[in-house]
Coordinates of C-alpha atoms in Angstrom, one line a residue:
X1 CA 0.0 0.0 0.0
X2 CA 1.4 3.4 -1.0
X3 CA 1.5 6.5 1.1
X4 CA -1.4 8.0 -1.0
X5 CA -3.5 4.9 -0.5
X6 CA -2.9 5.0 3.3
X7 CA -3.9 8.7 3.4
X8 CA -7.1 8.0 1.3
X9 CA -7.9 5.1 3.7
X10 CA -7.3 7.3 6.7
X11 CA -9.4 10.1 5.3
X12 CA -12.2 7.8 4.5
X13 CA -12.1 6.3 8.1
X14 CA -12.1 9.8 9.6
X15 CA -15.1 10.8 7.4
X16 CA -17.1 7.8 8.4
X17 CA -16.3 8.4 12.0
X18 CA -17.4 12.1 11.7
X19 CA -20.7 11.1 10.0
X20 CA -21.4 8.4 12.6
X21 CA -20.8 10.8 15.5
X22 CA -22.9 13.5 13.9
X23 CA -25.9 11.2 13.8
X24 CA -26.1 10.2 17.5
X25 CA -29.4 10.9 19.3
X26 CA -27.7 12.7 22.1
X27 CA -26.9 15.6 19.8
X28 CA -30.4 15.9 18.2
X29 CA -33.0 17.8 20.1
X30 CA -36.1 15.8 19.2
X31 CA -38.3 17.0 22.0
X32 CA -39.7 20.5 22.3
X33 CA -40.7 21.3 25.9
X34 CA -44.0 22.9 26.7
X35 CA -44.9 24.6 29.9
X36 CA -48.5 23.4 29.8
X37 CA -47.3 19.8 30.4
X38 CA -43.9 20.3 32.1
X39 CA -43.9 18.4 35.4
X40 CA -44.8 15.1 36.9
X41 CA -48.3 13.7 36.3
X42 CA -49.9 10.9 38.3
X43 CA -52.2 8.5 36.4
X44 CA -55.3 8.2 38.6
X45 CA -58.0 6.8 36.3
X46 CA -58.5 5.0 33.0
X47 CA -61.7 4.8 31.0
X48 CA -62.5 2.7 27.9
X49 CA -65.5 1.4 26.2
X50 CA -67.3 0.0 23.3
X51 CA -70.5 1.3 21.9
X52 CA -72.4 2.9 24.8
X53 CA -70.7 0.9 27.5
X54 CA -68.0 2.9 29.5
X55 CA -65.7 1.2 31.9
X56 CA -64.0 3.5 34.4
X57 CA -61.1 2.1 36.4
X58 CA -59.7 4.2 39.2
X59 CA -56.0 3.6 40.1
X60 CA -54.7 3.6 43.6
X61 CA -52.4 6.5 44.8
X62 CA -49.7 3.9 45.6
X63 CA -47.6 2.8 44.0
X64 CA -47.3 5.9 41.9
X65 CA -48.0 5.6 38.2
X66 CA -46.4 8.7 36.6
X67 CA -45.3 10.5 33.5
X68 CA -42.8 13.3 33.8
X69 CA -42.4 15.8 31.0
X70 CA -39.2 18.0 31.2
X71 CA -38.7 21.5 30.1
X72 CA -36.2 20.4 27.4
X73 CA -38.7 17.9 25.8
X74 CA -37.8 14.7 27.6
X75 CA -40.2 12.1 29.0
X76 CA -39.9 9.5 31.7
X77 CA -42.4 7.1 33.2
X78 CA -42.7 5.1 36.4
X79 CA -45.1 2.4 37.4
X80 CA -46.7 -0.6 35.7
X81 CA -49.7 1.3 34.5
X82 CA -47.5 3.6 32.5
X83 CA -45.1 0.9 31.2
X84 CA -46.3 1.5 27.6
X85 CA -44.4 4.9 27.8
X86 CA -41.1 3.4 28.9
X87 CA -39.5 3.6 25.5
X88 CA -40.6 7.2 24.9
X89 CA -37.7 9.6 25.3
X90 CA -39.0 12.9 23.8
X91 CA -42.3 14.8 23.4
X92 CA -43.7 17.8 21.7
X93 CA -47.1 19.4 21.9
X94 CA -48.8 20.4 18.6
X95 CA -52.0 22.4 18.0
X96 CA -54.5 20.6 15.7
X97 CA -57.9 21.6 14.4
X98 CA -59.8 20.2 17.4
X99 CA -57.4 21.0 20.2
X100 CA -54.0 19.7 21.1
X101 CA -52.0 16.5 20.6
X102 CA -48.8 15.3 22.1
X103 CA -46.3 13.5 19.9
X104 CA -44.3 10.9 21.8
X105 CA -41.0 10.0 20.2
X106 CA -38.9 7.0 21.1
X107 CA -36.0 7.5 18.7
X108 CA -34.7 9.1 15.5
X109 CA -36.4 6.4 13.5
X110 CA -39.9 7.4 14.9
X111 CA -39.9 11.1 14.1
X112 CA -42.5 12.7 14.0
X113 CA -43.6 10.3 16.8
X114 CA -46.9 8.8 17.9
X115 CA -49.7 11.3 18.2
X116 CA -52.1 11.1 21.2
X117 CA -54.9 13.4 22.0
X118 CA -54.2 15.9 24.8
X119 CA -56.6 17.9 27.0
X120 CA -55.3 20.1 29.8
X121 CA -57.4 22.0 32.3
X122 CA -55.5 23.5 35.3
X123 CA -53.7 20.6 37.0
X124 CA -55.7 17.9 35.1
X125 CA -54.5 16.2 31.9
X126 CA -56.2 13.6 29.7
X127 CA -54.3 11.6 27.1
X128 CA -56.2 9.8 24.4
X129 CA -54.0 7.2 22.8
X130 CA -55.1 6.4 19.2
X131 CA -53.9 2.8 19.4
X132 CA -56.9 1.8 21.5
X133 CA -60.3 3.0 20.6
X134 CA -62.1 5.1 23.3
X135 CA -59.2 4.9 25.8
X136 CA -58.7 7.9 28.0
X137 CA -55.9 8.2 30.6
X138 CA -56.6 10.8 33.4
X139 CA -53.7 12.4 35.2
X140 CA -53.3 15.0 37.9
X141 CA -50.2 17.2 38.2
X142 CA -48.1 16.5 41.3
X143 CA -47.1 19.5 43.3

């Protein structure tokens, strides 16, 4: 291998390393924080139903079932009832024609993320996941 071939190979390796490091999730701000949802929310009730039948399931205060939305657009969850959200790392709140939706993003591969209906009134929040028909998750903001 000649000196020129060695330099070409080294340049190619450096370029690939640069491209790889530029594509890491840590450097990409996927979430966009929103003061309306920032904080920790306790899941206290679920409701679901088919046709005219509504099933309301209250959840006990302990152990805590929570979602935490950070100012920088991050999400964490705690508790078995919120385990679906464990893979979610980022969020953003968008306005839509009939209100708000929250987009939950697990990774770069899932941009723009999974949309869920969002209603906020004071310290109460309702998420309406679209993956289960007529499911509503009721949260209260923890102080």
